[in-house]
Amino acid sequence: MKTEFQAKFLQTILQKKKDDEGFTLIELLVVIIIIGILSAIALPSFLNQANKAKQSEAKTYVGSMNRAQQAYYLENNQFADQNNFGNLGLGIATQTTNYRYVIKSSSTSTVTNQGQPLLATAPLKAYIGGVGVATQAATSEATTIAVLCEATTARVNSGPDGTEDAGFTNGTPSCPTNYVSLAK
């Protein structure tokens, strides 16, 4: 009797498995809703990463302009201005799809490098670089000091447009209002 019972039980289980193949409409709707919720969460993060990549270009270019200005000053005892941008030897364009790069000479011992977002409606931040000639207190030697500044808010959110000058105190550059220093 036990063997007959086992055989009938196995037949019942096998019969139910054939009837239960496939997914119900409710199960499919639940999966689609879960995918929709996950994509709604991930999309803003993905769009923010695209803006960060565009801003990375400006951050890199203005930082490179700062270092090139320091090297140019060591060789020529003056900073390059917008008219001799190419003499910095960077090989970068003064305007890209997202930014315009400008050298704004403040004086013979200071210079401001600017990364200006092209579109006021773009969610991109402006970048300012300042390079100045300062004297080290310990050794009394003159040296060039640089700072790289990022706008606190994007231009589309009433942030700065990147035309500001870096501040200088005794040749030491500092970030203007509405900018923060990007320490390395």
PDB file of C-alpha atoms in Angstrom:
ATOM      1  CA  MET A   1       0.000   0.000   0.000  1.00  0.00           C
ATOM      2  CA  LYS A   2       2.806   2.289   0.721  1.00  0.00           C
ATOM      3  CA  THR A   3       4.203   1.918  -2.795  1.00  0.00           C
ATOM      4  CA  GLU A   4       0.835   2.722  -4.385  1.00  0.00           C
ATOM      5  CA  PHE A   5       0.512   5.822  -2.260  1.00  0.00           C
ATOM      6  CA  GLN A   6       3.987   6.994  -3.300  1.00  0.00           C
ATOM      7  CA  ALA A   7       3.198   6.425  -6.980  1.00  0.00           C
ATOM      8  CA  LYS A   8      -0.049   8.426  -6.787  1.00  0.00           C
ATOM      9  CA  PHE A   9       1.691  11.195  -4.890  1.00  0.00           C
ATOM     10  CA  LEU A  10       4.406  11.474  -7.561  1.00  0.00           C
ATOM     11  CA  GLN A  11       1.758  11.518 -10.314  1.00  0.00           C
ATOM     12  CA  THR A  12      -0.052  14.363  -8.553  1.00  0.00           C
ATOM     13  CA  ILE A  13       3.140  16.379  -8.200  1.00  0.00           C
ATOM     14  CA  LEU A  14       4.114  15.844 -11.846  1.00  0.00           C
ATOM     15  CA  GLN A  15       0.615  16.784 -13.004  1.00  0.00           C
ATOM     16  CA  LYS A  16       0.677  20.048 -11.025  1.00  0.00           C
ATOM     17  CA  LYS A  17       4.076  21.038 -12.434  1.00  0.00           C
ATOM     18  CA  LYS A  18       2.741  20.758 -15.989  1.00  0.00           C
ATOM     19  CA  ASP A  19      -0.195  23.001 -15.104  1.00  0.00           C
ATOM     20  CA  ASP A  20       1.973  25.619 -13.324  1.00  0.00           C
ATOM     21  CA  GLU A  21       4.283  26.457 -16.246  1.00  0.00           C
ATOM     22  CA  GLY A  22       4.646  30.169 -17.194  1.00  0.00           C
ATOM     23  CA  PHE A  23       4.080  33.426 -15.301  1.00  0.00           C
ATOM     24  CA  THR A  24       0.843  35.050 -14.316  1.00  0.00           C
ATOM     25  CA  LEU A  25      -0.056  38.578 -15.381  1.00  0.00           C
ATOM     26  CA  ILE A  26       0.314  39.783 -11.786  1.00  0.00           C
ATOM     27  CA  GLU A  27       3.858  38.407 -11.541  1.00  0.00           C
ATOM     28  CA  LEU A  28       4.845  40.142 -14.776  1.00  0.00           C
ATOM     29  CA  LEU A  29       3.335  43.461 -13.614  1.00  0.00           C
ATOM     30  CA  VAL A  30       5.220  43.276 -10.322  1.00  0.00           C
ATOM     31  CA  VAL A  31       8.525  42.723 -12.144  1.00  0.00           C
ATOM     32  CA  ILE A  32       7.825  45.641 -14.528  1.00  0.00           C
ATOM     33  CA  ILE A  33       6.974  47.941 -11.599  1.00  0.00           C
ATOM     34  CA  ILE A  34      10.183  46.976  -9.777  1.00  0.00           C
ATOM     35  CA  ILE A  35      12.259  47.677 -12.907  1.00  0.00           C
ATOM     36  CA  GLY A  36      10.522  51.052 -13.276  1.00  0.00           C
ATOM     37  CA  ILE A  37      11.285  52.036  -9.687  1.00  0.00           C
ATOM     38  CA  LEU A  38      14.938  51.022 -10.015  1.00  0.00           C
ATOM     39  CA  SER A  39      15.368  52.981 -13.250  1.00  0.00           C
ATOM     40  CA  ALA A  40      13.709  56.065 -11.710  1.00  0.00           C
ATOM     41  CA  ILE A  41      16.256  55.914  -8.915  1.00  0.00           C
ATOM     42  CA  ALA A  42      19.255  55.320 -11.206  1.00  0.00           C
ATOM     43  CA  LEU A  43      18.489  57.884 -13.955  1.00  0.00           C
ATOM     44  CA  PRO A  44      19.257  61.088 -11.970  1.00  0.00           C
ATOM     45  CA  SER A  45      22.498  59.548 -10.740  1.00  0.00           C
ATOM     46  CA  PHE A  46      23.478  58.669 -14.304  1.00  0.00           C
ATOM     47  CA  LEU A  47      22.722  62.197 -15.570  1.00  0.00           C
ATOM     48  CA  ASN A  48      24.752  63.695 -12.719  1.00  0.00           C
ATOM     49  CA  GLN A  49      27.734  61.545 -13.721  1.00  0.00           C
ATOM     50  CA  ALA A  50      27.575  62.948 -17.262  1.00  0.00           C
ATOM     51  CA  ASN A  51      27.787  66.509 -15.887  1.00  0.00           C
ATOM     52  CA  LYS A  52      30.696  65.555 -13.639  1.00  0.00           C
ATOM     53  CA  ALA A  53      32.555  64.202 -16.660  1.00  0.00           C
ATOM     54  CA  LYS A  54      32.056  67.501 -18.516  1.00  0.00           C
ATOM     55  CA  GLN A  55      33.242  69.454 -15.472  1.00  0.00           C
ATOM     56  CA  SER A  56      36.265  67.201 -15.171  1.00  0.00           C
ATOM     57  CA  GLU A  57      37.460  68.564 -18.523  1.00  0.00           C
ATOM     58  CA  ALA A  58      37.422  72.144 -17.219  1.00  0.00           C
ATOM     59  CA  LYS A  59      39.022  71.199 -13.920  1.00  0.00           C
ATOM     60  CA  THR A  60      41.845  69.418 -15.745  1.00  0.00           C
ATOM     61  CA  TYR A  61      42.373  72.193 -18.305  1.00  0.00           C
ATOM     62  CA  VAL A  62      42.449  75.047 -15.775  1.00  0.00           C
ATOM     63  CA  GLY A  63      44.810  73.036 -13.547  1.00  0.00           C
ATOM     64  CA  SER A  64      47.050  72.445 -16.573  1.00  0.00           C
ATOM     65  CA  MET A  65      46.918  76.151 -17.407  1.00  0.00           C
ATOM     66  CA  ASN A  66      48.076  76.932 -13.850  1.00  0.00           C
ATOM     67  CA  ARG A  67      51.055  74.569 -14.090  1.00  0.00           C
ATOM     68  CA  ALA A  68      51.945  75.842 -17.566  1.00  0.00           C
ATOM     69  CA  GLN A  69      51.816  79.444 -16.302  1.00  0.00           C
ATOM     70  CA  GLN A  70      54.234  78.532 -13.528  1.00  0.00           C
ATOM     71  CA  ALA A  71      56.668  76.977 -16.027  1.00  0.00           C
ATOM     72  CA  TYR A  72      56.223  79.903 -18.446  1.00  0.00           C
ATOM     73  CA  TYR A  73      57.017  82.381 -15.661  1.00  0.00           C
ATOM     74  CA  LEU A  74      60.195  80.514 -14.741  1.00  0.00           C
ATOM     75  CA  GLU A  75      61.407  80.722 -18.342  1.00  0.00           C
ATOM     76  CA  ASN A  76      60.215  84.237 -19.272  1.00  0.00           C
ATOM     77  CA  ASN A  77      59.854  86.193 -15.992  1.00  0.00           C
ATOM     78  CA  GLN A  78      56.268  87.007 -16.948  1.00  0.00           C
ATOM     79  CA  PHE A  79      52.965  85.201 -17.301  1.00  0.00           C
ATOM     80  CA  ALA A  80      51.381  84.361 -20.649  1.00  0.00           C
ATOM     81  CA  ASP A  81      48.257  86.324 -21.589  1.00  0.00           C
ATOM     82  CA  GLN A  82      45.355  85.513 -23.910  1.00  0.00           C
ATOM     83  CA  ASN A  83      47.331  86.756 -26.940  1.00  0.00           C
ATOM     84  CA  ASN A  84      50.041  84.131 -26.431  1.00  0.00           C
ATOM     85  CA  PHE A  85      47.910  81.274 -25.092  1.00  0.00           C
ATOM     86  CA  GLY A  86      49.638  78.904 -27.512  1.00  0.00           C
ATOM     87  CA  ASN A  87      53.030  79.671 -25.963  1.00  0.00           C
ATOM     88  CA  LEU A  88      51.983  77.729 -22.882  1.00  0.00           C
ATOM     89  CA  GLY A  89      52.486  74.575 -24.962  1.00  0.00           C
ATOM     90  CA  LEU A  90      49.366  72.827 -23.686  1.00  0.00           C
ATOM     91  CA  GLY A  91      47.875  71.811 -27.019  1.00  0.00           C
ATOM     92  CA  ILE A  92      44.341  72.529 -25.852  1.00  0.00           C
ATOM     93  CA  ALA A  93      41.686  74.545 -27.640  1.00  0.00           C
ATOM     94  CA  THR A  94      40.587  77.862 -26.154  1.00  0.00           C
ATOM     95  CA  GLN A  95      36.982  76.725 -26.633  1.00  0.00           C
ATOM     96  CA  THR A  96      35.431  73.262 -26.446  1.00  0.00           C
ATOM     97  CA  THR A  97      31.843  72.059 -26.638  1.00  0.00           C
ATOM     98  CA  ASN A  98      31.142  73.014 -23.019  1.00  0.00           C
ATOM     99  CA  TYR A  99      33.747  75.587 -21.915  1.00  0.00           C
ATOM    100  CA  ARG A 100      35.749  78.626 -23.012  1.00  0.00           C
ATOM    101  CA  TYR A 101      39.263  78.984 -21.579  1.00  0.00           C
ATOM    102  CA  VAL A 102      40.581  82.495 -20.970  1.00  0.00           C
ATOM    103  CA  ILE A 103      43.801  83.898 -19.549  1.00  0.00           C
ATOM    104  CA  LYS A 104      43.092  87.138 -17.734  1.00  0.00           C
ATOM    105  CA  SER A 105      46.260  88.927 -16.693  1.00  0.00           C
ATOM    106  CA  SER A 106      45.898  90.755 -13.411  1.00  0.00           C
ATOM    107  CA  SER A 107      49.419  92.214 -13.174  1.00  0.00           C
ATOM    108  CA  THR A 108      53.010  91.313 -13.982  1.00  0.00           C
ATOM    109  CA  SER A 109      53.203  89.096 -10.884  1.00  0.00           C
ATOM    110  CA  THR A 110      49.721  87.478 -10.982  1.00  0.00           C
ATOM    111  CA  VAL A 111      47.475  85.818 -13.547  1.00  0.00           C
ATOM    112  CA  THR A 112      43.958  84.350 -13.524  1.00  0.00           C
ATOM    113  CA  ASN A 113      43.020  81.362 -15.701  1.00  0.00           C
ATOM    114  CA  GLN A 114      39.306  80.878 -16.310  1.00  0.00           C
ATOM    115  CA  GLY A 115      37.118  77.977 -17.396  1.00  0.00           C
ATOM    116  CA  GLN A 116      33.802  79.581 -18.371  1.00  0.00           C
ATOM    117  CA  PRO A 117      30.726  77.427 -19.139  1.00  0.00           C
ATOM    118  CA  LEU A 118      29.445  78.332 -22.614  1.00  0.00           C
ATOM    119  CA  LEU A 119      25.720  77.919 -21.978  1.00  0.00           C
ATOM    120  CA  ALA A 120      23.923  79.677 -19.143  1.00  0.00           C
ATOM    121  CA  THR A 121      21.372  76.859 -19.168  1.00  0.00           C
ATOM    122  CA  ALA A 122      23.950  74.080 -18.800  1.00  0.00           C
ATOM    123  CA  PRO A 123      24.238  72.560 -15.297  1.00  0.00           C
ATOM    124  CA  LEU A 124      28.008  73.083 -15.267  1.00  0.00           C
ATOM    125  CA  LYS A 125      30.206  74.844 -12.727  1.00  0.00           C
ATOM    126  CA  ALA A 126      32.826  77.472 -13.576  1.00  0.00           C
ATOM    127  CA  TYR A 127      36.509  77.071 -12.675  1.00  0.00           C
ATOM    128  CA  ILE A 128      39.099  79.729 -11.796  1.00  0.00           C
ATOM    129  CA  GLY A 129      42.830  79.241 -11.473  1.00  0.00           C
ATOM    130  CA  GLY A 130      45.165  81.801  -9.976  1.00  0.00           C
ATOM    131  CA  VAL A 131      48.959  81.887 -10.138  1.00  0.00           C
ATOM    132  CA  GLY A 132      51.042  84.459  -8.329  1.00  0.00           C
ATOM    133  CA  VAL A 133      54.632  85.202  -7.406  1.00  0.00           C
ATOM    134  CA  ALA A 134      55.121  85.119  -3.639  1.00  0.00           C
ATOM    135  CA  THR A 135      58.113  85.162  -1.321  1.00  0.00           C
ATOM    136  CA  GLN A 136      58.552  82.269   1.059  1.00  0.00           C
ATOM    137  CA  ALA A 137      59.031  83.562   4.584  1.00  0.00           C
ATOM    138  CA  ALA A 138      61.484  80.847   5.648  1.00  0.00           C
ATOM    139  CA  THR A 139      63.951  81.235   2.760  1.00  0.00           C
ATOM    140  CA  SER A 140      63.063  84.680   1.351  1.00  0.00           C
ATOM    141  CA  GLU A 141      62.988  83.100  -2.111  1.00  0.00           C
ATOM    142  CA  ALA A 142      60.445  84.050  -4.745  1.00  0.00           C
ATOM    143  CA  THR A 143      58.295  81.232  -6.046  1.00  0.00           C
ATOM    144  CA  THR A 144      55.060  80.766  -7.955  1.00  0.00           C
ATOM    145  CA  ILE A 145      51.987  79.604  -6.060  1.00  0.00           C
ATOM    146  CA  ALA A 146      48.791  78.370  -7.692  1.00  0.00           C
ATOM    147  CA  VAL A 147      45.203  77.741  -6.616  1.00  0.00           C
ATOM    148  CA  LEU A 148      42.347  75.975  -8.420  1.00  0.00           C
ATOM    149  CA  CYS A 149      38.812  77.063  -7.520  1.00  0.00           C
ATOM    150  CA  GLU A 150      35.419  75.527  -8.327  1.00  0.00           C
ATOM    151  CA  ALA A 151      32.140  77.454  -8.275  1.00  0.00           C
ATOM    152  CA  THR A 152      29.865  76.438  -5.407  1.00  0.00           C
ATOM    153  CA  THR A 153      26.819  76.252  -7.696  1.00  0.00           C
ATOM    154  CA  ALA A 154      26.247  75.593 -11.374  1.00  0.00           C
ATOM    155  CA  ARG A 155      25.631  78.509 -13.704  1.00  0.00           C
ATOM    156  CA  VAL A 156      22.055  77.393 -14.400  1.00  0.00           C
ATOM    157  CA  ASN A 157      21.354  77.788 -10.641  1.00  0.00           C
ATOM    158  CA  SER A 158      22.527  81.436 -10.640  1.00  0.00           C
ATOM    159  CA  GLY A 159      26.121  80.383 -10.069  1.00  0.00           C
ATOM    160  CA  PRO A 160      29.133  82.444 -11.213  1.00  0.00           C
ATOM    161  CA  ASP A 161      29.985  82.538 -14.917  1.00  0.00           C
ATOM    162  CA  GLY A 162      33.752  82.136 -14.578  1.00  0.00           C
ATOM    163  CA  THR A 163      34.742  85.718 -15.451  1.00  0.00           C
ATOM    164  CA  GLU A 164      35.857  86.546 -11.905  1.00  0.00           C
ATOM    165  CA  ASP A 165      39.476  87.222 -10.952  1.00  0.00           C
ATOM    166  CA  ALA A 166      41.314  85.135  -8.398  1.00  0.00           C
ATOM    167  CA  GLY A 167      42.124  87.108  -5.280  1.00  0.00           C
ATOM    168  CA  PHE A 168      45.764  87.816  -4.456  1.00  0.00           C
ATOM    169  CA  THR A 169      47.350  88.818  -1.149  1.00  0.00           C
ATOM    170  CA  ASN A 170      51.101  89.481  -1.399  1.00  0.00           C
ATOM    171  CA  GLY A 171      51.196  87.301  -4.520  1.00  0.00           C
ATOM    172  CA  THR A 172      49.379  84.386  -2.880  1.00  0.00           C
ATOM    173  CA  PRO A 173      46.235  83.476  -4.855  1.00  0.00           C
ATOM    174  CA  SER A 174      42.868  82.770  -3.243  1.00  0.00           C
ATOM    175  CA  CYS A 175      39.411  81.874  -4.484  1.00  0.00           C
ATOM    176  CA  PRO A 176      36.866  84.617  -5.165  1.00  0.00           C
ATOM    177  CA  THR A 177      33.429  84.745  -3.536  1.00  0.00           C
ATOM    178  CA  ASN A 178      31.128  81.831  -4.478  1.00  0.00           C
ATOM    179  CA  TYR A 179      34.124  79.548  -5.174  1.00  0.00           C
ATOM    180  CA  VAL A 180      35.842  76.869  -3.120  1.00  0.00           C
ATOM    181  CA  SER A 181      39.464  75.808  -3.318  1.00  0.00           C
ATOM    182  CA  LEU A 182      40.177  72.340  -4.680  1.00  0.00           C
ATOM    183  CA  ALA A 183      43.092  71.288  -2.505  1.00  0.00           C
ATOM    184  CA  LYS A 184      45.367  68.621  -3.914  1.00  0.00           C
TER     185      LYS A 184
END
